[in-house]
PDB file of C-alpha atoms and ligand atoms in Angstrom:
ATOM      1  CA  MET A  84      45.900  -0.898  11.620  1.00 98.00           C
ATOM      2  CA  LEU A  85      48.987  -2.912  12.380  1.00 98.00           C
ATOM      3  CA  LEU A  86      52.000  -1.099  13.661  1.00 98.00           C
ATOM      4  CA  PHE A  87      55.569  -2.494  13.001  1.00 98.00           C
ATOM      5  CA  LYS A  88      58.760  -1.101  14.315  1.00 98.00           C
ATOM      6  CA  ARG A  89      61.201  -3.831  13.356  1.00 98.00           C
ATOM      7  CA  VAL A  90      62.127  -4.761   9.781  1.00 98.00           C
ATOM      8  CA  VAL A  91      62.036  -8.520  10.414  1.00 98.00           C
ATOM      9  CA  ASP A  92      58.452  -8.430  11.770  1.00 98.00           C
ATOM     10  CA  LEU A  93      57.201  -6.317   8.953  1.00 98.00           C
ATOM     11  CA  GLN A  94      58.928  -8.564   6.375  1.00 98.00           C
ATOM     12  CA  ALA A  95      57.490 -11.724   7.906  1.00 98.00           C
ATOM     13  CA  HIS A  96      53.973 -10.313   7.852  1.00 98.00           C
ATOM     14  CA  LEU A  97      54.257  -9.009   4.234  1.00 98.00           C
ATOM     15  CA  GLN A  98      55.706 -12.293   3.098  1.00 98.00           C
ATOM     16  CA  THR A  99      52.585 -14.219   4.235  1.00 97.00           C
ATOM     17  CA  LEU A 100      50.382 -11.637   2.447  1.00 97.00           C
ATOM     18  CA  ARG A 101      52.435 -11.904  -0.763  1.00 96.00           C
ATOM     19  CA  GLN A 102      52.104 -15.785  -0.574  1.00 97.00           C
ATOM     20  CA  SER A 103      48.318 -15.290  -0.764  1.00 97.00           C
ATOM     21  CA  ASN A 104      48.843 -13.041  -3.820  1.00 97.00           C
ATOM     22  CA  LYS A 105      47.941  -9.775  -1.988  1.00 98.00           C
ATOM     23  CA  THR A 106      49.152  -6.619  -3.849  1.00 98.00           C
ATOM     24  CA  ILE A 107      50.924  -3.845  -1.757  1.00 98.00           C
ATOM     25  CA  GLY A 108      50.695  -0.120  -2.273  1.00 98.00           C
ATOM     26  CA  PHE A 109      53.409   1.841  -0.308  1.00 99.00           C
ATOM     27  CA  VAL A 110      53.417   5.452   0.827  1.00 99.00           C
ATOM     28  CA  PRO A 111      56.749   6.599   2.377  1.00 98.00           C
ATOM     29  CA  THR A 112      56.460   9.725   4.541  1.00 98.00           C
ATOM     30  CA  MET A 113      58.362  11.613   7.236  1.00 98.00           C
ATOM     31  CA  GLY A 114      55.120  11.954   9.297  1.00 97.00           C
ATOM     32  CA  ALA A 115      53.345  15.159  10.557  1.00 97.00           C
ATOM     33  CA  LEU A 116      50.652  13.891   8.263  1.00 98.00           C
ATOM     34  CA  HIS A 117      48.311  16.151   6.360  1.00 98.00           C
ATOM     35  CA  ASP A 118      45.751  15.689   3.634  1.00 98.00           C
ATOM     36  CA  GLY A 119      48.526  15.547   0.944  1.00 98.00           C
ATOM     37  CA  HIS A 120      49.878  12.415   2.657  1.00 98.00           C
ATOM     38  CA  LEU A 121      46.403  11.001   3.234  1.00 98.00           C
ATOM     39  CA  GLN A 122      45.454  11.548  -0.353  1.00 98.00           C
ATOM     40  CA  LEU A 123      48.380   9.226  -1.383  1.00 98.00           C
ATOM     41  CA  ILE A 124      46.989   6.555   1.042  1.00 98.00           C
ATOM     42  CA  ARG A 125      43.458   6.942  -0.411  1.00 98.00           C
ATOM     43  CA  GLN A 126      44.902   6.654  -3.926  1.00 98.00           C
ATOM     44  CA  SER A 127      46.576   3.366  -3.057  1.00 98.00           C
ATOM     45  CA  GLN A 128      43.313   2.087  -1.543  1.00 98.00           C
ATOM     46  CA  GLU A 129      41.180   3.170  -4.493  1.00 98.00           C
ATOM     47  CA  ALA A 130      43.637   1.617  -7.006  1.00 98.00           C
ATOM     48  CA  GLY A 131      42.689  -1.744  -5.615  1.00 94.00           C
ATOM     49  CA  ASN A 132      45.933  -2.563  -3.792  1.00 98.00           C
ATOM     50  CA  ASP A 133      44.958  -5.219  -1.158  1.00 98.00           C
ATOM     51  CA  ILE A 134      47.150  -3.721   1.476  1.00 98.00           C
ATOM     52  CA  THR A 135      48.355  -0.202   1.930  1.00 98.00           C
ATOM     53  CA  VAL A 136      51.540   0.404   3.882  1.00 99.00           C
ATOM     54  CA  CYS A 137      52.548   3.803   5.157  1.00 99.00           C
ATOM     55  CA  SER A 138      56.066   4.542   6.617  1.00 98.00           C
ATOM     56  CA  ILE A 139      56.972   7.353   8.935  1.00 98.00           C
ATOM     57  CA  PHE A 140      60.601   7.876   9.138  1.00 98.00           C
ATOM     58  CA  VAL A 141      62.412  11.257   9.507  1.00 98.00           C
ATOM     59  CA  ASN A 142      65.503  10.326   7.522  1.00 97.00           C
ATOM     60  CA  PRO A 143      68.477  12.237   8.979  1.00 96.00           C
ATOM     61  CA  ARG A 144      70.593  11.509   5.896  1.00 95.00           C
ATOM     62  CA  GLN A 145      68.472  13.772   3.687  1.00 94.00           C
ATOM     63  CA  PHE A 146      68.677  16.831   5.901  1.00 94.00           C
ATOM     64  CA  ASP A 147      71.564  19.098   4.868  1.00 89.00           C
ATOM     65  CA  ASP A 148      70.397  21.562   7.523  1.00 91.00           C
ATOM     66  CA  LYS A 149      70.695  20.237  11.131  1.00 92.00           C
ATOM     67  CA  LYS A 150      68.247  22.914  12.393  1.00 93.00           C
ATOM     68  CA  ASP A 151      65.636  21.799   9.867  1.00 92.00           C
ATOM     69  CA  LEU A 152      66.037  18.215  11.212  1.00 94.00           C
ATOM     70  CA  GLU A 153      65.618  19.359  14.783  1.00 94.00           C
ATOM     71  CA  LEU A 154      62.647  21.513  14.017  1.00 91.00           C
ATOM     72  CA  TYR A 155      60.910  18.914  12.005  1.00 94.00           C
ATOM     73  CA  PRO A 156      57.475  18.169  13.682  1.00 94.00           C
ATOM     74  CA  ARG A 157      56.919  14.735  14.999  1.00 96.00           C
ATOM     75  CA  PRO A 158      53.188  14.409  16.223  1.00 97.00           C
ATOM     76  CA  ILE A 159      53.167  10.695  16.195  1.00 98.00           C
ATOM     77  CA  GLU A 160      49.987  10.134  18.207  1.00 98.00           C
ATOM     78  CA  GLN A 161      48.033  12.331  15.866  1.00 98.00           C
ATOM     79  CA  ASP A 162      49.537  10.676  12.860  1.00 98.00           C
ATOM     80  CA  ILE A 163      48.421   7.214  14.120  1.00 98.00           C
ATOM     81  CA  GLU A 164      44.887   8.559  14.684  1.00 98.00           C
ATOM     82  CA  LYS A 165      44.821   9.896  11.123  1.00 98.00           C
ATOM     83  CA  LEU A 166      46.054   6.703   9.615  1.00 98.00           C
ATOM     84  CA  THR A 167      43.579   4.664  11.677  1.00 98.00           C
ATOM     85  CA  SER A 168      40.637   6.894  10.679  1.00 98.00           C
ATOM     86  CA  ILE A 169      41.293   6.308   6.995  1.00 98.00           C
ATOM     87  CA  HIS A 170      41.838   2.621   7.495  1.00 98.00           C
ATOM     88  CA  CYS A 171      45.460   2.335   6.456  1.00 98.00           C
ATOM     89  CA  ASP A 172      46.442  -1.265   6.911  1.00 98.00           C
ATOM     90  CA  ILE A 173      50.002  -1.034   8.151  1.00 99.00           C
ATOM     91  CA  LEU A 174      52.174   1.588   9.667  1.00 98.00           C
ATOM     92  CA  PHE A 175      55.906   1.035   9.570  1.00 99.00           C
ATOM     93  CA  LEU A 176      57.624   3.250  12.195  1.00 98.00           C
ATOM     94  CA  PRO A 177      61.359   2.224  12.274  1.00 98.00           C
ATOM     95  CA  SER A 178      64.275   3.584  14.272  1.00 98.00           C
ATOM     96  CA  VAL A 179      67.380   4.920  12.616  1.00 97.00           C
ATOM     97  CA  ASP A 180      69.170   1.683  13.530  1.00 97.00           C
ATOM     98  CA  GLU A 181      66.507  -0.394  11.803  1.00 97.00           C
ATOM     99  CA  ILE A 182      66.873   1.615   8.616  1.00 98.00           C
ATOM    100  CA  TYR A 183      70.643   1.785   8.596  1.00 97.00           C
ATOM    101  CA  PRO A 184      72.164  -1.221  10.262  1.00 96.00           C
ATOM    102  CA  ASN A 185      75.971  -1.419  10.066  1.00 93.00           C
ATOM    103  CA  GLU A 186      75.901  -4.206   7.510  1.00 93.00           C
ATOM    104  CA  TRP A 187      73.540  -2.426   5.105  1.00 93.00           C
ATOM    105  CA  GLN A 188      75.090  -1.150   1.831  1.00 90.00           C
ATOM    106  CA  THR A 189      73.362   1.291  -0.434  1.00 87.00           C
ATOM    107  CA  PRO A 190      74.212   1.130  -4.162  1.00 88.00           C
ATOM    108  CA  ASP A 191      76.074   4.246  -5.361  1.00 86.00           C
ATOM    109  CA  PHE A 192      73.536   5.761  -7.764  1.00 95.00           C
ATOM    110  CA  ASP A 193      74.550   8.200 -10.398  1.00 96.00           C
ATOM    111  CA  PHE A 194      71.608  10.443 -11.333  1.00 98.00           C
ATOM    112  CA  GLY A 195      73.574  12.491 -13.932  1.00 97.00           C
ATOM    113  CA  GLU A 196      72.229  15.976 -14.223  1.00 97.00           C
ATOM    114  CA  LEU A 197      68.817  15.122 -12.451  1.00 98.00           C
ATOM    115  CA  ASP A 198      70.163  15.852  -9.001  1.00 98.00           C
ATOM    116  CA  LYS A 199      72.430  18.821  -9.884  1.00 97.00           C
ATOM    117  CA  THR A 200      69.630  21.388 -10.348  1.00 98.00           C
ATOM    118  CA  MET A 201      67.063  23.068  -8.188  1.00 98.00           C
ATOM    119  CA  GLU A 202      66.849  21.193  -4.815  1.00 97.00           C
ATOM    120  CA  GLY A 203      70.090  19.359  -5.654  1.00 97.00           C
ATOM    121  CA  ALA A 204      71.990  22.520  -6.180  1.00 97.00           C
ATOM    122  CA  GLN A 205      70.511  24.094  -3.009  1.00 95.00           C
ATOM    123  CA  ARG A 206      70.675  21.187  -0.611  1.00 94.00           C
ATOM    124  CA  PRO A 207      74.019  19.293  -0.974  1.00 92.00           C
ATOM    125  CA  GLY A 208      73.589  15.587  -0.260  1.00 93.00           C
ATOM    126  CA  HIS A 209      69.821  15.723   0.052  1.00 95.00           C
ATOM    127  CA  PHE A 210      68.962  13.586  -2.923  1.00 97.00           C
ATOM    128  CA  LYS A 211      71.701  11.030  -2.044  1.00 96.00           C
ATOM    129  CA  GLY A 212      70.128  10.672   1.381  1.00 96.00           C
ATOM    130  CA  MET A 213      66.685  10.469  -0.017  1.00 97.00           C
ATOM    131  CA  ALA A 214      67.586   7.758  -2.551  1.00 98.00           C
ATOM    132  CA  GLN A 215      69.314   5.837   0.305  1.00 97.00           C
ATOM    133  CA  VAL A 216      66.109   5.746   2.379  1.00 98.00           C
ATOM    134  CA  VAL A 217      63.742   5.104  -0.519  1.00 98.00           C
ATOM    135  CA  HIS A 218      65.994   2.254  -1.752  1.00 98.00           C
ATOM    136  CA  ARG A 219      66.106   0.757   1.744  1.00 98.00           C
ATOM    137  CA  LEU A 220      62.383   1.131   2.321  1.00 98.00           C
ATOM    138  CA  LEU A 221      61.528  -0.378  -1.063  1.00 98.00           C
ATOM    139  CA  TRP A 222      63.882  -3.378  -0.334  1.00 98.00           C
ATOM    140  CA  ILE A 223      61.989  -3.946   2.982  1.00 98.00           C
ATOM    141  CA  VAL A 224      58.418  -3.481   1.780  1.00 98.00           C
ATOM    142  CA  GLN A 225      58.801  -4.750  -1.821  1.00 98.00           C
ATOM    143  CA  PRO A 226      55.581  -3.055  -2.938  1.00 98.00           C
ATOM    144  CA  ASN A 227      53.714  -3.469  -6.254  1.00 98.00           C
ATOM    145  CA  ARG A 228      52.980   0.239  -6.382  1.00 98.00           C
ATOM    146  CA  LEU A 229      54.765   3.246  -4.875  1.00 99.00           C
ATOM    147  CA  TYR A 230      52.917   6.520  -4.333  1.00 99.00           C
ATOM    148  CA  MET A 231      54.720   9.833  -4.320  1.00 98.00           C
ATOM    149  CA  GLY A 232      53.477  13.490  -4.542  1.00 98.00           C
ATOM    150  CA  GLN A 233      54.027  15.801  -7.411  1.00 98.00           C
ATOM    151  CA  LYS A 234      54.804  18.431  -4.886  1.00 98.00           C
ATOM    152  CA  ASP A 235      58.310  17.020  -4.753  1.00 98.00           C
ATOM    153  CA  PHE A 236      58.690  17.026  -8.577  1.00 98.00           C
ATOM    154  CA  GLN A 237      62.434  16.462  -8.661  1.00 98.00           C
ATOM    155  CA  GLN A 238      62.253  13.626  -6.100  1.00 98.00           C
ATOM    156  CA  VAL A 239      59.751  11.682  -8.172  1.00 98.00           C
ATOM    157  CA  ALA A 240      61.984  12.098 -11.325  1.00 98.00           C
ATOM    158  CA  ILE A 241      64.991  10.843  -9.301  1.00 98.00           C
ATOM    159  CA  VAL A 242      63.098   7.854  -7.805  1.00 98.00           C
ATOM    160  CA  LYS A 243      61.900   7.010 -11.355  1.00 98.00           C
ATOM    161  CA  ASN A 244      65.541   6.994 -12.512  1.00 98.00           C
ATOM    162  CA  MET A 245      66.608   4.915  -9.361  1.00 98.00           C
ATOM    163  CA  LEU A 246      64.058   2.244 -10.263  1.00 98.00           C
ATOM    164  CA  GLN A 247      65.408   2.127 -13.760  1.00 98.00           C
ATOM    165  CA  GLN A 248      69.005   1.816 -12.564  1.00 97.00           C
ATOM    166  CA  LEU A 249      67.930  -0.974 -10.218  1.00 97.00           C
ATOM    167  CA  ASP A 250      65.889  -2.624 -12.964  1.00 97.00           C
ATOM    168  CA  TRP A 251      63.018  -2.800 -10.496  1.00 98.00           C
ATOM    169  CA  SER A 252      60.366  -2.402 -13.236  1.00 97.00           C
ATOM    170  CA  HIS A 253      58.065  -4.612 -11.101  1.00 97.00           C
ATOM    171  CA  ILE A 254      57.380  -1.508  -8.900  1.00 98.00           C
ATOM    172  CA  GLU A 255      54.935   0.900 -10.455  1.00 98.00           C
ATOM    173  CA  LEU A 256      55.581   4.540  -9.519  1.00 98.00           C
ATOM    174  CA  VAL A 257      52.506   6.631  -9.263  1.00 98.00           C
ATOM    175  CA  ARG A 258      52.820  10.437  -9.074  1.00 98.00           C
ATOM    176  CA  ALA A 259      49.864  12.029  -7.231  1.00 97.00           C
ATOM    177  CA  PRO A 260      48.644  15.558  -7.689  1.00 98.00           C
ATOM    178  CA  ILE A 261      49.532  18.342  -5.256  1.00 98.00           C
ATOM    179  CA  VAL A 262      46.952  18.766  -2.421  1.00 98.00           C
ATOM    180  CA  ARG A 263      46.508  22.427  -1.420  1.00 98.00           C
ATOM    181  CA  GLU A 264      44.976  24.518   1.369  1.00 98.00           C
ATOM    182  CA  ALA A 265      41.823  26.454   0.543  1.00 98.00           C
ATOM    183  CA  ASP A 266      43.892  29.433  -0.548  1.00 98.00           C
ATOM    184  CA  GLY A 267      46.148  27.411  -2.871  1.00 98.00           C
ATOM    185  CA  LEU A 268      49.254  26.913  -0.593  1.00 98.00           C
ATOM    186  CA  ALA A 269      50.676  23.498  -1.192  1.00 98.00           C
ATOM    187  CA  MET A 270      50.201  21.380   1.934  1.00 98.00           C
ATOM    188  CA  SER A 271      53.457  20.718   3.767  1.00 97.00           C
ATOM    189  CA  SER A 272      54.522  19.508   7.265  1.00 93.00           C
ATOM    190  CA  ARG A 273      56.631  22.642   7.438  1.00 93.00           C
ATOM    191  CA  ASN A 274      53.708  25.079   6.981  1.00 96.00           C
ATOM    192  CA  VAL A 275      53.092  25.027  10.695  1.00 94.00           C
ATOM    193  CA  ARG A 276      56.333  26.954  11.237  1.00 95.00           C
ATOM    194  CA  LEU A 277      54.906  30.013   9.296  1.00 98.00           C
ATOM    195  CA  SER A 278      53.930  33.178  11.239  1.00 98.00           C
ATOM    196  CA  PRO A 279      50.410  34.493  10.558  1.00 98.00           C
ATOM    197  CA  ALA A 280      51.894  37.121   8.243  1.00 98.00           C
ATOM    198  CA  GLY A 281      54.025  34.701   6.396  1.00 98.00           C
ATOM    199  CA  ARG A 282      51.129  32.215   6.076  1.00 98.00           C
ATOM    200  CA  ALA A 283      48.946  35.071   4.595  1.00 98.00           C
ATOM    201  CA  LYS A 284      51.467  35.966   1.844  1.00 98.00           C
ATOM    202  CA  ALA A 285      52.458  32.290   1.103  1.00 98.00           C
ATOM    203  CA  LYS A 286      49.380  31.943  -1.049  1.00 98.00           C
ATOM    204  CA  TYR A 287      50.899  34.068  -3.710  1.00 98.00           C
ATOM    205  CA  ILE A 288      53.379  31.278  -4.614  1.00 98.00           C
ATOM    206  CA  SER A 289      50.618  29.056  -6.113  1.00 98.00           C
ATOM    207  CA  GLN A 290      48.874  32.084  -7.451  1.00 98.00           C
ATOM    208  CA  THR A 291      52.027  32.973  -9.352  1.00 98.00           C
ATOM    209  CA  LEU A 292      52.259  29.533 -10.809  1.00 98.00           C
ATOM    210  CA  ARG A 293      48.601  29.523 -11.846  1.00 98.00           C
ATOM    211  CA  GLU A 294      49.010  32.959 -13.477  1.00 98.00           C
ATOM    212  CA  ALA A 295      52.192  31.891 -15.147  1.00 98.00           C
ATOM    213  CA  ALA A 296      50.381  28.936 -16.773  1.00 98.00           C
ATOM    214  CA  GLU A 297      48.009  31.379 -18.389  1.00 98.00           C
ATOM    215  CA  ARG A 298      50.893  33.335 -20.023  1.00 98.00           C
ATOM    216  CA  VAL A 299      52.592  30.463 -21.672  1.00 98.00           C
ATOM    217  CA  ALA A 300      51.077  31.337 -25.112  1.00 96.00           C
ATOM    218  CA  SER A 301      52.254  34.902 -24.903  1.00 98.00           C
ATOM    219  CA  LEU A 302      55.685  34.775 -23.322  1.00 98.00           C
ATOM    220  CA  SER A 303      58.895  32.868 -23.868  1.00 98.00           C
ATOM    221  CA  PRO A 304      60.182  30.716 -20.972  1.00 98.00           C
ATOM    222  CA  ALA A 305      62.761  33.350 -20.139  1.00 98.00           C
ATOM    223  CA  GLN A 306      60.173  36.100 -20.224  1.00 98.00           C
ATOM    224  CA  LEU A 307      57.857  34.012 -18.123  1.00 98.00           C
ATOM    225  CA  LYS A 308      60.495  33.376 -15.470  1.00 98.00           C
ATOM    226  CA  ALA A 309      61.184  37.199 -15.324  1.00 98.00           C
ATOM    227  CA  TRP A 310      57.440  37.923 -15.074  1.00 98.00           C
ATOM    228  CA  ALA A 311      57.004  35.357 -12.302  1.00 98.00           C
ATOM    229  CA  THR A 312      59.983  36.640 -10.304  1.00 98.00           C
ATOM    230  CA  ALA A 313      58.603  40.193 -10.553  1.00 98.00           C
ATOM    231  CA  TYR A 314      55.124  39.018  -9.546  1.00 98.00           C
ATOM    232  CA  LEU A 315      56.542  37.296  -6.429  1.00 98.00           C
ATOM    233  CA  HIS A 316      58.472  40.439  -5.563  1.00 98.00           C
ATOM    234  CA  ASP A 317      55.320  42.547  -5.894  1.00 98.00           C
ATOM    235  CA  HIS A 318      53.684  40.356  -3.258  1.00 98.00           C
ATOM    236  CA  GLN A 319      56.539  40.700  -0.718  1.00 98.00           C
ATOM    237  CA  LEU A 320      57.995  37.316  -1.699  1.00 98.00           C
ATOM    238  CA  GLU A 321      61.637  38.344  -2.108  1.00 97.00           C
ATOM    239  CA  ASN A 322      63.552  35.269  -1.021  1.00 98.00           C
ATOM    240  CA  ILE A 323      63.224  33.121  -4.137  1.00 98.00           C
ATOM    241  CA  ASP A 324      65.693  30.169  -3.993  1.00 98.00           C
ATOM    242  CA  TYR A 325      64.801  29.441  -7.601  1.00 98.00           C
ATOM    243  CA  PHE A 326      62.080  29.644 -10.195  1.00 98.00           C
ATOM    244  CA  GLU A 327      62.838  27.331 -13.105  1.00 98.00           C
ATOM    245  CA  ILE A 328      60.986  26.329 -16.289  1.00 98.00           C
ATOM    246  CA  ILE A 329      62.109  22.860 -17.004  1.00 98.00           C
ATOM    247  CA  ASN A 330      61.733  19.820 -19.239  1.00 98.00           C
ATOM    248  CA  SER A 331      59.726  17.526 -16.913  1.00 98.00           C
ATOM    249  CA  ASP A 332      61.740  14.512 -17.754  1.00 97.00           C
ATOM    250  CA  THR A 333      65.364  15.772 -17.770  1.00 98.00           C
ATOM    251  CA  LEU A 334      64.736  18.635 -15.296  1.00 98.00           C
ATOM    252  CA  GLN A 335      66.906  20.962 -17.424  1.00 98.00           C
ATOM    253  CA  THR A 336      65.786  24.504 -18.166  1.00 98.00           C
ATOM    254  CA  ILE A 337      64.288  25.028 -21.587  1.00 98.00           C
ATOM    255  CA  GLU A 338      64.528  27.986 -23.894  1.00 97.00           C
ATOM    256  CA  THR A 339      61.611  27.415 -26.145  1.00 98.00           C
ATOM    257  CA  TRP A 340      58.259  25.745 -25.476  1.00 98.00           C
ATOM    258  CA  ASP A 341      58.932  23.131 -28.221  1.00 97.00           C
ATOM    259  CA  ALA A 342      62.104  22.010 -26.513  1.00 97.00           C
ATOM    260  CA  ALA A 343      60.373  19.267 -24.422  1.00 98.00           C
ATOM    261  CA  PRO A 344      57.136  17.228 -24.670  1.00 98.00           C
ATOM    262  CA  SER A 345      56.241  18.164 -21.143  1.00 98.00           C
ATOM    263  CA  VAL A 346      57.193  21.306 -19.353  1.00 98.00           C
ATOM    264  CA  ALA A 347      56.902  22.344 -15.663  1.00 98.00           C
ATOM    265  CA  ALA A 348      57.592  25.448 -13.595  1.00 98.00           C
ATOM    266  CA  CYS A 349      59.243  24.647 -10.202  1.00 98.00           C
ATOM    267  CA  THR A 350      59.918  27.054  -7.491  1.00 98.00           C
ATOM    268  CA  VAL A 351      61.035  27.420  -3.932  1.00 98.00           C
ATOM    269  CA  VAL A 352      60.308  30.499  -1.997  1.00 98.00           C
ATOM    270  CA  ARG A 353      61.565  31.132   1.547  1.00 98.00           C
ATOM    271  CA  VAL A 354      58.977  32.576   3.980  1.00 98.00           C
ATOM    272  CA  ASP A 355      59.939  33.155   7.622  1.00 98.00           C
ATOM    273  CA  GLY A 356      63.043  31.000   6.875  1.00 96.00           C
ATOM    274  CA  VAL A 357      60.790  28.019   5.793  1.00 96.00           C
ATOM    275  CA  ARG A 358      61.505  26.750   2.161  1.00 96.00           C
ATOM    276  CA  LEU A 359      58.204  26.429   0.405  1.00 98.00           C
ATOM    277  CA  LEU A 360      58.159  24.179  -2.661  1.00 98.00           C
ATOM    278  CA  ASP A 361      55.606  24.338  -5.356  1.00 98.00           C
ATOM    279  CA  ASN A 362      55.246  23.559  -9.037  1.00 99.00           C
ATOM    280  CA  ILE A 363      52.862  23.387 -11.923  1.00 98.00           C
ATOM    281  CA  ILE A 364      52.851  21.422 -15.142  1.00 98.00           C
ATOM    282  CA  LEU A 365      52.646  23.956 -17.977  1.00 98.00           C
ATOM    283  CA  LYS A 366      52.373  21.568 -20.904  1.00 96.00           C
TER     284      LYS A 366
HETATM  285  P1  AMP B 617      57.183  13.993   3.227  1.00 94.94           P
HETATM  286  O1  AMP B 617      56.547  13.551   4.473  1.00 94.94           O
HETATM  287  O2  AMP B 617      57.292  15.446   3.143  1.00 94.94           O
HETATM  288  O3  AMP B 617      58.479  13.276   2.949  1.00 94.94           O
HETATM  289  O4  AMP B 617      56.268  13.585   2.065  1.00 94.94           O
HETATM  290  C1  AMP B 617      55.861  12.242   1.827  1.00 94.94           C
HETATM  291  C2  AMP B 617      55.153  12.056   0.528  1.00 94.94           C
HETATM  292  O5  AMP B 617      53.956  12.925   0.510  1.00 94.94           O
HETATM  293  C3  AMP B 617      56.034  12.564  -0.623  1.00 94.94           C
HETATM  294  O6  AMP B 617      55.858  11.688  -1.807  1.00 94.94           O
HETATM  295  C4  AMP B 617      55.459  13.901  -0.914  1.00 94.94           C
HETATM  296  O7  AMP B 617      55.691  14.385  -2.269  1.00 94.94           O
HETATM  297  C5  AMP B 617      54.030  13.744  -0.610  1.00 94.94           C
HETATM  298  N1  AMP B 617      53.427  15.073  -0.373  1.00 94.94           N
HETATM  299  C6  AMP B 617      53.816  15.975   0.554  1.00 94.94           C
HETATM  300  N2  AMP B 617      52.979  17.065   0.511  1.00 94.94           N
HETATM  301  C7  AMP B 617      52.040  16.818  -0.434  1.00 94.94           C
HETATM  302  C8  AMP B 617      50.987  17.527  -1.048  1.00 94.94           C
HETATM  303  N3  AMP B 617      50.673  18.747  -0.529  1.00 94.94           N
HETATM  304  N4  AMP B 617      50.268  17.012  -2.021  1.00 94.94           N
HETATM  305  C9  AMP B 617      50.580  15.773  -2.472  1.00 94.94           C
HETATM  306  N5  AMP B 617      51.605  14.980  -1.949  1.00 94.94           N
HETATM  307  C10 AMP B 617      52.319  15.525  -1.018  1.00 94.94           C
END
């Protein structure tokens, strides 16, 4: 695996590959890699991209909570080992100055209602910061395909919208399924911060979503939300930042199951002060 820390070096290398018609799959991450991240890399490899690039960059601009930024795990040696073991071709490991040089200007994206709900409502500035880094990374890497996880459901919808605003239809956005621990908890770099007791009850988040999916035929969206909230409470999960049943495209809550062609339930539950995101596609 090749490791690049500087934008100019990575760009020069990718330019030569592009000239020989190599296709590039790109997986942006913040590191502390787990199987969820590695699955995205495998998906890029299996889709036949000639080159798979992974970036690790803990983007300060998308952290609304300074403590969360400080506590974010950064096990870079282990990350390099994991990427090497699955034969990732390139790791891009830039500094903050490489990503945000003084002369760099990010377009002012308007995501309409997409970034006003759920994570957007809970974490002011988060999606603006996320869009800035994804835009910058895409400008640098210029991939053919971009791989992102369904775990960050709203993030994928916003990046899709950003690609439309930029008219970058030459980049195909691929949404990969959520990779889970054996008990169903969605894998996350933040899971290491859970206490043993918190870790034990965290499995009820995904269980709630699975059970909710089985009740779509018998309950209205509002009834299902009430049922899920009560079910989480019954399992000592009281700190629910939100549980929303939404139109998968617009991310707005729905009142009837016919209101959208695709519907998802998205939730964030706080356990030991850690925000655990999860979702399921209901229809
Ligand atoms: P992060 O490092 O948390 O910014 O995540 C980098 C990418 O990995 C994002 O596209 C995430 O949605 C994706 N990802 C994180 N956790 C998972 C998971 N458990 N399953 C699938 N994709 C994931």
